[in-house]
Amino acid sequence: MHTFTSQLITRLLLLSVFIISSLTVSAQRIRIEEGIYHWEGAVSAGLNNDGFQVDFSIACFPIEYLGLKMSLGTAAEIEEMGDWGVEDWEKSTDYTARFKFTPAAVLRTPRLIYWRQQEMGFHLFGEAGIILSPGAHGSKRARIASHDFRAGINVQTDFWIWTIGYGITNFSLYSGRPISHHPQPHNDNYLTHSVFVAVAYKF
């Protein structure tokens, strides 16, 4: 089972690289109008049921309102203030954290509102992706592939995008019952809800 899972993740990663490479070539062939950028690099941070999440991503939009996004990030428990800066190795590993890789398709609406004075456009967006993640430290048979859905609103200028959004996924920090500082839910198969903010740069 573990071998099959590893092979599946490897194939998904290779497929993701192939797709984004193809999109790059396609984007280069598209006649770029002045002020239209096909690539975006972003960082996002948010809070969820279990703690916090941070993601770094790159997205390609060969079509202005449809693109492919790849994210690397982490989800983790929030440490208690008394433990900040503590060098004790056992205490530092007592907080659960999981690495995440998320390929996703992004759909964005045309500009709904234009704030001419500030040259800002407001857009709605939706993302559908798959979170691929090894289990946290000490977990057993954790879910490694999870569905991920996000939606929200973003504000765009010539080069910058500011986003606020909501997400829902069956990815759970405590899947496989890892070593944890906090009490865990009786059922580790649950939906995780999150709110997040992000900033992106177009290039």
CSV table of C-alpha atoms in Angstrom, one decimal:
chain,number,residue,atom,x,y,z
A,1,MET,CA,0.0,0.0,0.0
A,2,HIS,CA,2.8,2.4,0.9
A,3,THR,CA,4.6,1.6,-2.4
A,4,PHE,CA,1.4,2.3,-4.4
A,5,THR,CA,0.9,5.6,-2.5
A,6,SER,CA,4.5,6.7,-3.2
A,7,GLN,CA,4.2,5.8,-6.9
A,8,LEU,CA,0.9,7.8,-7.1
A,9,ILE,CA,2.4,10.9,-5.5
A,10,THR,CA,5.4,10.6,-7.8
A,11,ARG,CA,3.2,10.4,-10.9
A,12,LEU,CA,1.1,13.3,-9.7
A,13,LEU,CA,4.2,15.5,-9.2
A,14,LEU,CA,5.5,14.6,-12.6
A,15,LEU,CA,2.1,15.3,-14.2
A,16,SER,CA,2.0,18.7,-12.4
A,17,VAL,CA,5.5,19.6,-13.7
A,18,PHE,CA,4.5,18.6,-17.2
A,19,ILE,CA,1.3,20.6,-17.1
A,20,ILE,CA,2.9,23.8,-15.8
A,21,SER,CA,5.7,23.4,-18.4
A,22,SER,CA,3.1,23.1,-21.1
A,23,LEU,CA,1.3,26.1,-19.8
A,24,THR,CA,4.6,28.1,-19.9
A,25,VAL,CA,5.1,27.2,-23.5
A,26,SER,CA,1.5,28.1,-24.4
A,27,ALA,CA,1.8,31.4,-22.5
A,28,GLN,CA,4.9,32.3,-24.5
A,29,ARG,CA,3.0,31.7,-27.7
A,30,ILE,CA,0.1,33.9,-26.7
A,31,ARG,CA,0.4,37.5,-27.9
A,32,ILE,CA,0.7,39.4,-24.6
A,33,GLU,CA,-1.3,42.6,-24.5
A,34,GLU,CA,0.2,45.5,-22.6
A,35,GLY,CA,-0.6,45.2,-18.9
A,36,ILE,CA,-1.5,41.5,-19.0
A,37,TYR,CA,0.8,39.2,-17.0
A,38,HIS,CA,0.5,35.4,-17.1
A,39,TRP,CA,2.5,34.5,-13.9
A,40,GLU,CA,1.8,35.2,-10.2
A,41,GLY,CA,3.9,34.5,-7.1
A,42,ALA,CA,2.1,34.6,-3.8
A,43,VAL,CA,2.3,34.0,-0.1
A,44,SER,CA,-0.8,33.4,2.1
A,45,ALA,CA,-1.5,32.9,5.8
A,46,GLY,CA,-4.6,31.8,7.6
A,47,LEU,CA,-6.2,30.2,10.6
A,48,ASN,CA,-8.2,26.9,10.6
A,49,ASN,CA,-9.9,24.5,13.0
A,50,ASP,CA,-6.5,23.2,14.3
A,51,GLY,CA,-4.1,26.1,14.2
A,52,PHE,CA,-2.5,28.1,11.4
A,53,GLN,CA,-1.4,27.6,7.8
A,54,VAL,CA,1.2,29.3,5.6
A,55,ASP,CA,1.6,28.7,1.8
A,56,PHE,CA,3.9,29.9,-0.9
A,57,SER,CA,2.6,29.5,-4.5
A,58,ILE,CA,3.2,30.2,-8.1
A,59,ALA,CA,0.4,30.3,-10.7
A,60,CYS,CA,0.2,30.5,-14.5
A,61,PHE,CA,-2.7,32.0,-16.3
A,62,PRO,CA,-2.4,31.3,-20.0
A,63,ILE,CA,-6.1,32.4,-20.2
A,64,GLU,CA,-6.7,35.6,-18.2
A,65,TYR,CA,-9.5,34.0,-16.0
A,66,LEU,CA,-8.3,30.3,-15.8
A,67,GLY,CA,-5.0,29.1,-14.5
A,68,LEU,CA,-3.0,26.4,-12.7
A,69,LYS,CA,-1.5,26.9,-9.3
A,70,MET,CA,1.2,25.0,-7.3
A,71,SER,CA,1.6,25.6,-3.6
A,72,LEU,CA,4.1,24.5,-0.9
A,73,GLY,CA,3.2,25.1,2.7
A,74,THR,CA,2.6,23.9,6.2
A,75,ALA,CA,-0.2,23.5,8.6
A,76,ALA,CA,0.6,23.4,12.3
A,77,GLU,CA,-0.6,24.0,15.9
A,78,ILE,CA,-0.2,27.4,17.5
A,79,GLU,CA,2.4,27.2,20.2
A,80,GLU,CA,1.6,28.6,23.6
A,81,MET,CA,3.3,31.9,24.4
A,82,GLY,CA,5.2,30.3,27.3
A,83,ASP,CA,6.9,27.9,24.9
A,84,TRP,CA,8.1,30.6,22.4
A,85,GLY,CA,11.9,30.5,22.2
A,86,VAL,CA,12.2,27.3,24.3
A,87,GLU,CA,15.2,25.2,23.1
A,88,ASP,CA,14.0,22.0,24.7
A,89,TRP,CA,13.9,19.4,21.8
A,90,GLU,CA,11.2,17.3,23.3
A,91,LYS,CA,8.9,20.4,23.7
A,92,SER,CA,9.6,21.6,20.2
A,93,THR,CA,8.5,18.3,18.7
A,94,ASP,CA,5.4,18.2,20.9
A,95,TYR,CA,3.6,20.5,18.5
A,96,THR,CA,2.0,18.9,15.4
A,97,ALA,CA,2.9,20.2,11.9
A,98,ARG,CA,2.3,18.8,8.4
A,99,PHE,CA,4.0,19.7,5.1
A,100,LYS,CA,1.6,20.3,2.1
A,101,PHE,CA,2.0,20.3,-1.7
A,102,THR,CA,-1.2,21.5,-3.5
A,103,PRO,CA,-1.7,21.6,-7.2
A,104,ALA,CA,-5.0,23.4,-8.1
A,105,ALA,CA,-7.0,24.8,-10.9
A,106,VAL,CA,-8.1,28.5,-10.4
A,107,LEU,CA,-11.1,30.1,-11.9
A,108,ARG,CA,-11.4,33.9,-11.7
A,109,THR,CA,-14.3,36.2,-12.8
A,110,PRO,CA,-13.8,39.2,-15.0
A,111,ARG,CA,-13.6,42.5,-13.1
A,112,LEU,CA,-16.8,43.1,-11.2
A,113,ILE,CA,-16.1,46.5,-9.8
A,114,TYR,CA,-13.5,49.1,-10.9
A,115,TRP,CA,-12.3,51.7,-8.4
A,116,ARG,CA,-11.0,54.1,-11.0
A,117,GLN,CA,-9.5,56.6,-8.6
A,118,GLN,CA,-7.2,53.9,-7.1
A,119,GLU,CA,-7.0,51.9,-10.4
A,120,MET,CA,-8.2,48.7,-8.5
A,121,GLY,CA,-10.4,45.9,-9.9
A,122,PHE,CA,-12.4,43.5,-7.7
A,123,HIS,CA,-12.7,39.9,-8.8
A,124,LEU,CA,-14.2,36.7,-7.3
A,125,PHE,CA,-12.2,33.4,-7.5
A,126,GLY,CA,-12.5,29.7,-6.9
A,127,GLU,CA,-9.9,27.0,-6.5
A,128,ALA,CA,-10.2,23.2,-6.6
A,129,GLY,CA,-7.1,21.2,-5.8
A,130,ILE,CA,-5.6,18.2,-4.1
A,131,ILE,CA,-3.4,18.4,-1.0
A,132,LEU,CA,-0.6,15.9,-0.9
A,133,SER,CA,1.0,15.5,2.5
A,134,PRO,CA,2.9,13.0,4.6
A,135,GLY,CA,1.6,12.5,8.1
A,136,ALA,CA,2.8,14.5,11.0
A,137,HIS,CA,5.4,13.2,13.4
A,138,GLY,CA,4.3,10.0,15.1
A,139,SER,CA,1.1,9.6,13.0
A,140,LYS,CA,0.1,6.2,11.6
A,141,ARG,CA,-1.8,5.7,8.3
A,142,ALA,CA,-2.5,9.4,7.9
A,143,ARG,CA,-4.5,10.5,4.9
A,144,ILE,CA,-2.0,11.7,2.4
A,145,ALA,CA,-4.3,12.9,-0.4
A,146,SER,CA,-7.1,15.3,0.3
A,147,HIS,CA,-9.6,17.5,-1.6
A,148,ASP,CA,-9.2,21.2,-1.2
A,149,PHE,CA,-11.7,24.0,-2.2
A,150,ARG,CA,-11.1,27.7,-1.8
A,151,ALA,CA,-13.1,30.8,-2.7
A,152,GLY,CA,-13.0,34.5,-2.0
A,153,ILE,CA,-12.5,37.9,-3.4
A,154,ASN,CA,-9.3,39.6,-4.6
A,155,VAL,CA,-8.4,43.2,-5.4
A,156,GLN,CA,-6.0,43.7,-8.3
A,157,THR,CA,-3.8,46.6,-9.5
A,158,ASP,CA,-1.2,46.5,-12.3
A,159,PHE,CA,1.2,44.4,-10.4
A,160,TRP,CA,-0.3,43.4,-7.0
A,161,ILE,CA,-3.2,41.2,-5.9
A,162,TRP,CA,-4.6,41.3,-2.4
A,163,THR,CA,-6.9,38.4,-1.4
A,164,ILE,CA,-9.2,37.3,1.4
A,165,GLY,CA,-10.8,33.9,1.3
A,166,TYR,CA,-12.4,30.8,2.8
A,167,GLY,CA,-11.4,27.2,2.4
A,168,ILE,CA,-12.8,23.8,3.2
A,169,THR,CA,-10.9,20.5,2.9
A,170,ASN,CA,-10.9,16.9,4.3
A,171,PHE,CA,-7.2,17.4,5.1
A,172,SER,CA,-6.8,17.3,8.9
A,173,LEU,CA,-3.8,18.1,11.0
A,174,TYR,CA,-4.5,15.2,13.4
A,175,SER,CA,-5.0,12.5,10.7
A,176,GLY,CA,-3.2,9.4,11.9
A,177,ARG,CA,-3.2,10.7,15.5
A,178,PRO,CA,0.3,12.2,15.6
A,179,ILE,CA,2.3,13.3,18.7
A,180,SER,CA,0.5,16.5,19.8
A,181,HIS,CA,0.7,19.1,22.6
A,182,HIS,CA,-3.1,19.6,22.5
A,183,PRO,CA,-6.0,17.2,23.1
A,184,GLN,CA,-7.1,15.5,19.8
A,185,PRO,CA,-10.6,15.0,18.5
A,186,HIS,CA,-12.1,11.4,18.9
A,187,ASN,CA,-12.5,11.2,15.1
A,188,ASP,CA,-9.5,12.2,12.9
A,189,ASN,CA,-11.6,12.1,9.7
A,190,TYR,CA,-13.2,15.5,9.6
A,191,LEU,CA,-13.5,18.7,7.5
A,192,THR,CA,-11.1,21.5,8.1
A,193,HIS,CA,-12.5,25.1,7.6
A,194,SER,CA,-10.1,28.0,7.2
A,195,VAL,CA,-10.0,31.8,6.6
A,196,PHE,CA,-6.9,33.3,4.9
A,197,VAL,CA,-5.3,36.4,3.4
A,198,ALA,CA,-2.8,36.5,0.6
A,199,VAL,CA,-0.7,38.9,-1.4
A,200,ALA,CA,0.6,38.1,-4.9
A,201,TYR,CA,2.9,39.8,-7.4
A,202,LYS,CA,2.3,39.6,-11.2
A,203,PHE,CA,5.2,39.0,-13.5
